[in-house]
C-alpha positions as a Markdown table, in Angstrom:
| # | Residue | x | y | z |
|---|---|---|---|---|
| 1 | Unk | 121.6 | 125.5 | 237.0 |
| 2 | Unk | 120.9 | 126.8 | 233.7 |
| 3 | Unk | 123.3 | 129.2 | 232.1 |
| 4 | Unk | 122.1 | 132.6 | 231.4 |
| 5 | Unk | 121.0 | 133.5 | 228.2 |
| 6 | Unk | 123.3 | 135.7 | 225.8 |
| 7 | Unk | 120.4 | 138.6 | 226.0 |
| 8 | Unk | 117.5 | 139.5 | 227.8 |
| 9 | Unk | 115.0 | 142.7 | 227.2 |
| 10 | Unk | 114.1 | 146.2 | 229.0 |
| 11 | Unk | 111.4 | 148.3 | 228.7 |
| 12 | Unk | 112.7 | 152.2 | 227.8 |
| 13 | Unk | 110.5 | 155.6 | 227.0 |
| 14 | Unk | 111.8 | 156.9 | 223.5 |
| 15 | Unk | 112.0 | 160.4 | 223.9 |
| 16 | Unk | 112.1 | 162.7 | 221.0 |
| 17 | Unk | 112.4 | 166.4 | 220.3 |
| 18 | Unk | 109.0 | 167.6 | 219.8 |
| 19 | Unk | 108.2 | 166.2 | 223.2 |
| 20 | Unk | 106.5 | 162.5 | 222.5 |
| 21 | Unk | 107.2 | 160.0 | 224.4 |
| 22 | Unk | 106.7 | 156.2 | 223.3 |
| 23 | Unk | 107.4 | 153.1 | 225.9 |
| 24 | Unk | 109.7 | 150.3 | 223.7 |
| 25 | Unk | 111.5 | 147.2 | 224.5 |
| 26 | Unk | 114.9 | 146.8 | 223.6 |
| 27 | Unk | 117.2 | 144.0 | 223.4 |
| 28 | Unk | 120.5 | 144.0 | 226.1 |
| 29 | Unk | 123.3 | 142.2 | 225.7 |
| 30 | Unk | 124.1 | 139.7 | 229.0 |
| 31 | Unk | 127.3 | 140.4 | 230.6 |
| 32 | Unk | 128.3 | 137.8 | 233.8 |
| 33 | Unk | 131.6 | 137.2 | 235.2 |
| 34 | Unk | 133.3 | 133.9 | 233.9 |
| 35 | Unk | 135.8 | 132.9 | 236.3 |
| 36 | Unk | 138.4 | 131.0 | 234.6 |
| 37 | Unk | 140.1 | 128.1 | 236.8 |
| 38 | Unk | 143.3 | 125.8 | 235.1 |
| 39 | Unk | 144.7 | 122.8 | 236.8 |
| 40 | Unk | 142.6 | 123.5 | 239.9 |
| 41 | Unk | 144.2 | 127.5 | 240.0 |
| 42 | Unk | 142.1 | 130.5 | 239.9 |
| 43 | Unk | 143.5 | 132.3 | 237.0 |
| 44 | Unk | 141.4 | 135.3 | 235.9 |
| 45 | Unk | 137.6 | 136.6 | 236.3 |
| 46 | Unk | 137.0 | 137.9 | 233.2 |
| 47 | Unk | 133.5 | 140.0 | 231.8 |
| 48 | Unk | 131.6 | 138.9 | 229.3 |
| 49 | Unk | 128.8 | 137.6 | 227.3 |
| 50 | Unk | 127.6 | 133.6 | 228.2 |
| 51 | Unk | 128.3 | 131.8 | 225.0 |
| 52 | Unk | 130.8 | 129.9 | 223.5 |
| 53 | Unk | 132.8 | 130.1 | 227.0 |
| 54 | Unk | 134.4 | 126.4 | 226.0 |
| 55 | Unk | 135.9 | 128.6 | 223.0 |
| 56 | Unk | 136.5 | 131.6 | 225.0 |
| 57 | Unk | 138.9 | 129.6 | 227.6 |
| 58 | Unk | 140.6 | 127.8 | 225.4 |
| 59 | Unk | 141.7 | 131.2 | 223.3 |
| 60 | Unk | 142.3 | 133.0 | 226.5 |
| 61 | Unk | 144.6 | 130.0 | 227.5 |
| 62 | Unk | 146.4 | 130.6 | 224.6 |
| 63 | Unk | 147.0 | 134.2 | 224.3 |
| 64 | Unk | 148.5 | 134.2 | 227.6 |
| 65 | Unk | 150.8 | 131.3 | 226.3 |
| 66 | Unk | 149.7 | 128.7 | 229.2 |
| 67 | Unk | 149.4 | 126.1 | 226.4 |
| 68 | Unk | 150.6 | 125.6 | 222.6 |
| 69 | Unk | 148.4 | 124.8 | 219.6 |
| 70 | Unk | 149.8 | 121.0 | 219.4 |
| 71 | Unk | 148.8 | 120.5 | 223.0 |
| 72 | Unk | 146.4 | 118.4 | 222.1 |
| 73 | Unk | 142.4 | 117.9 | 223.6 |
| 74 | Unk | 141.8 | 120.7 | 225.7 |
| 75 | Unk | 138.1 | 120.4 | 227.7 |
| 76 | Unk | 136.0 | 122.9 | 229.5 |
| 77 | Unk | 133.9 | 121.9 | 232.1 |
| 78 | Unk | 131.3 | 125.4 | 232.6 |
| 79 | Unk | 129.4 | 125.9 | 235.6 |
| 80 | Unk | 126.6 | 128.4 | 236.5 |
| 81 | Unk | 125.9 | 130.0 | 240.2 |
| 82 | Unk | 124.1 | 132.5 | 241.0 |
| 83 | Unk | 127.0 | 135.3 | 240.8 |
| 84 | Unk | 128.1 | 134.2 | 237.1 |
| 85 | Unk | 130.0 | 131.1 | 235.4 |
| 86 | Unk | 133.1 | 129.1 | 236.4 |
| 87 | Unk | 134.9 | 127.6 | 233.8 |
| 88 | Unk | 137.5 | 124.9 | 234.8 |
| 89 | Unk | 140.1 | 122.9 | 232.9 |
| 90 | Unk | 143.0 | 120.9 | 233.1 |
| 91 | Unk | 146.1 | 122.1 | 231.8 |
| 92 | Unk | 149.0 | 119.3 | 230.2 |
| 93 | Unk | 151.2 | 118.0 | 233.1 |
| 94 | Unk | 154.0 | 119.8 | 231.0 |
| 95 | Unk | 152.5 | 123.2 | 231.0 |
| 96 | Unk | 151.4 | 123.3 | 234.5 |
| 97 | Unk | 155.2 | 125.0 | 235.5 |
| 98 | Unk | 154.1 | 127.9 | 233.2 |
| 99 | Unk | 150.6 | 129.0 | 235.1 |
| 100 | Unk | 152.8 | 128.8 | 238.1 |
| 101 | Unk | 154.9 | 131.3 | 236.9 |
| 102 | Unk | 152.3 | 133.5 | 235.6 |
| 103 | Unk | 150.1 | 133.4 | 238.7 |
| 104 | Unk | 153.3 | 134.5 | 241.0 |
| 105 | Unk | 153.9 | 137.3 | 238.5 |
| 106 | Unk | 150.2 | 138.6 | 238.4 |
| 107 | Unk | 149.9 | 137.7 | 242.0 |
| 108 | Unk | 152.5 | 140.3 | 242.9 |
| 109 | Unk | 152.5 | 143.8 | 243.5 |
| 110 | Unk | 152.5 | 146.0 | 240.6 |
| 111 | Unk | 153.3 | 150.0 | 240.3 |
| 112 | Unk | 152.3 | 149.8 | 236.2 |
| 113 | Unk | 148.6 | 149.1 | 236.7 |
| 114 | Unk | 148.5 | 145.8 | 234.3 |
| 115 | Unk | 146.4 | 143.1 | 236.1 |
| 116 | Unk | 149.0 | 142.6 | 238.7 |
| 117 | Unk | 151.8 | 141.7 | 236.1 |
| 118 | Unk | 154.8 | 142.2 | 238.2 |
| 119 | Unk | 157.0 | 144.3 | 235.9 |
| 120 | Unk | 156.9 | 146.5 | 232.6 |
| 121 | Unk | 159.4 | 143.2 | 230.9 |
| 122 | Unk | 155.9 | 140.7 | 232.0 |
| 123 | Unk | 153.4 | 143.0 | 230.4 |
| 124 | Unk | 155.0 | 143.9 | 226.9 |
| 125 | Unk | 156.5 | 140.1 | 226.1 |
| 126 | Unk | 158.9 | 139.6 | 222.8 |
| 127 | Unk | 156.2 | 138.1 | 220.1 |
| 128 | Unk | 157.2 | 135.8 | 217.9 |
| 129 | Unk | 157.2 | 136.8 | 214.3 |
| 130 | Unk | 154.3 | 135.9 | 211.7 |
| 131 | Unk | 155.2 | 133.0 | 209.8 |
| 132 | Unk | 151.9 | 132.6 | 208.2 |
| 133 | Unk | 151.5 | 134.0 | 204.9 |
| 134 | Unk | 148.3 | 136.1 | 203.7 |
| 135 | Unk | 146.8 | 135.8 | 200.2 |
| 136 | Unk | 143.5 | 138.1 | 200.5 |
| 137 | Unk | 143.4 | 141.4 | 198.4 |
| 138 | Unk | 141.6 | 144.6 | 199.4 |
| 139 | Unk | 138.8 | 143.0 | 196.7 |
| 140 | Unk | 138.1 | 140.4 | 199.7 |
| 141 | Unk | 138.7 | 142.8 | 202.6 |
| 142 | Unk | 135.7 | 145.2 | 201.3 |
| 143 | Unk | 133.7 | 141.8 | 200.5 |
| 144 | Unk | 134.0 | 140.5 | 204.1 |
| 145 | Unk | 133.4 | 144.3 | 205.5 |
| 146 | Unk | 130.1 | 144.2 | 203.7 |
| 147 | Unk | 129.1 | 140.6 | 204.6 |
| 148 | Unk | 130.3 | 141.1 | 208.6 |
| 149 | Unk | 126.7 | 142.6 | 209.8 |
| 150 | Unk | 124.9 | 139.5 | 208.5 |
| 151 | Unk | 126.8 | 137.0 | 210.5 |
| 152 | Unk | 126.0 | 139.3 | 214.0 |
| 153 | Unk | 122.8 | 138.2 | 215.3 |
| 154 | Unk | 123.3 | 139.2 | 218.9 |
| 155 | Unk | 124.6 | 142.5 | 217.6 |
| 156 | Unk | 121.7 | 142.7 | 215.8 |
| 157 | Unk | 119.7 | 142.5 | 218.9 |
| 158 | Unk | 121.1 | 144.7 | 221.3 |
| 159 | Unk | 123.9 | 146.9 | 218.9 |
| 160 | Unk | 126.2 | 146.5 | 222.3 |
| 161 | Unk | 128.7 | 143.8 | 221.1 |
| 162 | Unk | 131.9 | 143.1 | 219.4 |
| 163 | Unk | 132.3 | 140.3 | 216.5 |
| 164 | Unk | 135.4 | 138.7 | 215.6 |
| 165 | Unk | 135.6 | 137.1 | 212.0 |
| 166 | Unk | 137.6 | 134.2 | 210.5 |
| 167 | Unk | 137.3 | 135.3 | 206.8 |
| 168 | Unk | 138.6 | 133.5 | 203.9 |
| 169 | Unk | 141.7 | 134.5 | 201.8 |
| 170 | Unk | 138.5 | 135.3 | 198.8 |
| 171 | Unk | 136.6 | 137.3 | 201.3 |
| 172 | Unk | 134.1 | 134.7 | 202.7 |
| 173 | Unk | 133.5 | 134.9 | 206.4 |
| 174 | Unk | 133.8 | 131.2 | 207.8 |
| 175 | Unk | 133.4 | 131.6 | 211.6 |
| 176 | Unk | 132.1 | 134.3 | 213.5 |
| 177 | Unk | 132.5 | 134.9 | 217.7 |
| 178 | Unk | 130.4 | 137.7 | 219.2 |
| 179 | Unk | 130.9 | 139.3 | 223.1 |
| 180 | Unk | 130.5 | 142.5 | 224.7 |
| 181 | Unk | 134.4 | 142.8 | 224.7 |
| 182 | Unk | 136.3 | 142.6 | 222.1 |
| 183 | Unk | 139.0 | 140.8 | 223.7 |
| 184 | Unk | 136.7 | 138.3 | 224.5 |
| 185 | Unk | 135.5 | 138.0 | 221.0 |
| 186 | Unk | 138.9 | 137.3 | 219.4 |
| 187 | Unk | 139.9 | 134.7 | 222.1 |
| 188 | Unk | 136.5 | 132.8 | 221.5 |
| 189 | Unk | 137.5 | 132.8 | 217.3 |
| 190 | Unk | 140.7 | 131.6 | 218.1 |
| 191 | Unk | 139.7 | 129.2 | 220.1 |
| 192 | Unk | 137.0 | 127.6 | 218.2 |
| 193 | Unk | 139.3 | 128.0 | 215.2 |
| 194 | Unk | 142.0 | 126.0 | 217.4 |
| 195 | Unk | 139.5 | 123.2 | 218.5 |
| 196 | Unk | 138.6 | 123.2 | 214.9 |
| 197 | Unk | 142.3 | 122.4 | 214.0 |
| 198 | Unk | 141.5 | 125.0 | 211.5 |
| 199 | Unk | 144.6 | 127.5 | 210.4 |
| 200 | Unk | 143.8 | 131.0 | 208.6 |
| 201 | Unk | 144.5 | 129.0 | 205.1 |
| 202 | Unk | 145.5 | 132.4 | 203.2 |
| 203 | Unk | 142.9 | 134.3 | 205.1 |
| 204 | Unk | 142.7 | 136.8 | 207.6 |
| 205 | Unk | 141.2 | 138.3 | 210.8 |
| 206 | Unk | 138.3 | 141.0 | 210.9 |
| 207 | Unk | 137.6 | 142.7 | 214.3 |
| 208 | Unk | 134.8 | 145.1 | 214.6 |
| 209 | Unk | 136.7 | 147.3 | 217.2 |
| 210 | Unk | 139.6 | 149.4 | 217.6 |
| 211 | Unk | 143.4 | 147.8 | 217.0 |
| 212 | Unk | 144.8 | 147.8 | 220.6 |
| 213 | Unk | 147.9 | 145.8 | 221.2 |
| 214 | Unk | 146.8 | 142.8 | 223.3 |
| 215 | Unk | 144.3 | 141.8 | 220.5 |
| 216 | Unk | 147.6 | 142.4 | 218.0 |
| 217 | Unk | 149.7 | 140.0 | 220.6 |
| 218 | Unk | 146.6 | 137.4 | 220.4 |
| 219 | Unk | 146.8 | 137.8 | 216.4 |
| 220 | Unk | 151.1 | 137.1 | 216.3 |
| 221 | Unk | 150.8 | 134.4 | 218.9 |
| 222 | Unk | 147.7 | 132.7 | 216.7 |
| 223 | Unk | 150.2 | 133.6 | 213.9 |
| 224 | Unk | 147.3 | 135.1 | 212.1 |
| 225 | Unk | 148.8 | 136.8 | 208.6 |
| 226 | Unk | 147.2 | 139.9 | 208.4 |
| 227 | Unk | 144.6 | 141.6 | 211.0 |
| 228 | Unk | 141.9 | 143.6 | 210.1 |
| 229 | Unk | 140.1 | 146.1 | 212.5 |
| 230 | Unk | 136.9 | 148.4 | 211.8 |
| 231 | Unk | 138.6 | 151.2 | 213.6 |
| 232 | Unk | 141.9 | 152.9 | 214.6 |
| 233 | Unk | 145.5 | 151.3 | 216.2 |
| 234 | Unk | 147.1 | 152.8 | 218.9 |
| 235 | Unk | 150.8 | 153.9 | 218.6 |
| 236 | Unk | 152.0 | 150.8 | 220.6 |
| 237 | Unk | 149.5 | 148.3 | 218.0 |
| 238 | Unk | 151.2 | 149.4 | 215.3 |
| 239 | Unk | 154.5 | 149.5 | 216.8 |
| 240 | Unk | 154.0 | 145.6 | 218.5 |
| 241 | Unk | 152.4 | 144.5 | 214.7 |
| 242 | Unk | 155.6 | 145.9 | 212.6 |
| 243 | Unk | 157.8 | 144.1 | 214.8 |
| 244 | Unk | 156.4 | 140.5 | 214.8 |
| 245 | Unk | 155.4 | 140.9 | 210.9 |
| 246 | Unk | 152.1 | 141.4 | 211.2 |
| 247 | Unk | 150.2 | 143.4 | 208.5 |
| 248 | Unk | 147.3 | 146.0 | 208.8 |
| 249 | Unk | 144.5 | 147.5 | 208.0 |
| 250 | Unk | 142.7 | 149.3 | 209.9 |
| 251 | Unk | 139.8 | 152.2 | 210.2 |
| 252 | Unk | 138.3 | 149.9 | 207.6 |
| 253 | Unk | 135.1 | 151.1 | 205.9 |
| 254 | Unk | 132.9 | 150.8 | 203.1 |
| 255 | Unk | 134.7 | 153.5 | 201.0 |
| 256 | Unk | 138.6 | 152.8 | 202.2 |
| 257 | Unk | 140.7 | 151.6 | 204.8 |
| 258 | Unk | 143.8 | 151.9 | 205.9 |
| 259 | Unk | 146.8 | 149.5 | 205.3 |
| 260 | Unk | 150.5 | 149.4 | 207.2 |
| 261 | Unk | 153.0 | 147.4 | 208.6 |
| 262 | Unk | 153.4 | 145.4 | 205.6 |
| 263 | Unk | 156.0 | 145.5 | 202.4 |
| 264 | Unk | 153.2 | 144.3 | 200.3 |
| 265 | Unk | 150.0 | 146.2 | 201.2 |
| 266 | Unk | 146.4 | 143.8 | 200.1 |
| 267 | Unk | 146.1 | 145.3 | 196.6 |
């Protein structure tokens, strides 16, 4: 079975305020489940948009720490049916212990509402800190904010999804992820950056959403060196960034943005 396609089209009346009404096709953004199996365990169902679901497993694999970056080859095997995607693969004999524990902590019953995660200790983990070290200036930051639109084609289409952006300690964008979540976005980058063996080389991360704290946790734990985000943090994003050593800037626009949780600010 073929896997769907990343967008599809709807007919829509355009409705105006003088009263017209004109019949146009718009592009939608897909958005099937993608249930995520590791070492033969059903891990997590998760929604998004069908592409790139080889990069988007092996980013989500990492974020929830299942595996390390040195782990070595790490294959997808995707399959369509008729209710969405399932995406199996094989975790190392050494980290299998680790999805064990995780699925008998999201497995249990859970008062805090997080996915199952058994206690409030599970879902806000110590993060390592940020070893990497950043070398972009706000000259690059502006120059990758302007460039992000052109390297969104299926945003471009339908307007409805989230880009994540490897960009280049002068500003370049090198790699770009799209999804309708944003979550989803940033594990796909990571991962294609990871199968890549690509580091962030000086660079940083640009995230067309708002700074939430699982997408700082995903930046720490790729031990990106400064994060990037089109909108605003919450209190906890901020709080979970200044504590690993994670710089950032954030509600970033054309005319300014926004830099904290870094001594030395992009100049």
């Amino acid at each position: 079975m073929d896997r769907p396609a990343d967008h599809g089209t709807m007919r829509f009346d355009r409705l105006t305020p003088d009263g017209a009404t004109q019949p146009i096709d718009r592009a939608l953004a897909q958005e099937v489940p993608v249930a995520i199996e590791l070492s033969g365990i059903g891990y997590a169902v998760l929604m998004a948009t069908p592409a790139d679901i080889d990069d988007l497993v092996l980013g989500f694999a990492l974020a929830e720490r299942l595996i390390e970056p040195g782990d070595g080859a790490f294959a997808v095997d995707v399959h369509a049916t008729l209710q969405g995607l399932v995406a199996r693969a094989t975790l190392p004999p050494e980290r299998v212990e680790r999805l064990l524990n995780r699925v008998r902590h999201r497995a249990s019953d859970s008062s805090c509402g997080l996915c199952g995660i058994e206690n409030l200790e599970q879902a806000i983990r110590p993060l390592p800190p940020v070893t990497a070290q950043g070398r972009a200036d706000r000259a690059a930051i502006f120059r990758a904010l302007a460039a992000l639109g052109d390297h969104q084609p299926l945003n471009a289409a339908t307007g409805a999804v989230h880009a994540a952006a490897w960009v280049s300690a002068d500003g370049a964008i090198r790699l770009v992820r799209e999804d309708v979540g944003r979550h989803n976005a940033f594990d796909k980058l990571i991962g294609a950056m990871a199968r890549r063996g690509a580091d962030w080389d000086g660079g940083f991360a640009l995230l067309s959403s708002r700074c939430s704290y699982e997408l700082v946790e995903k930046a720490v734990l790729a031990n990106c060196p400064l994060l990037v985000t089109i909108s605003a943090p919450t209190q906890l994003a901020a709080d979970r960034a200044a504590a690993a050593g994670l710089p950032l800037v954030v509600l970033a626009r054309a005319d300014a943005v926004l830099a904290c949780g870094s001594k030395n600010p992009p100049l």
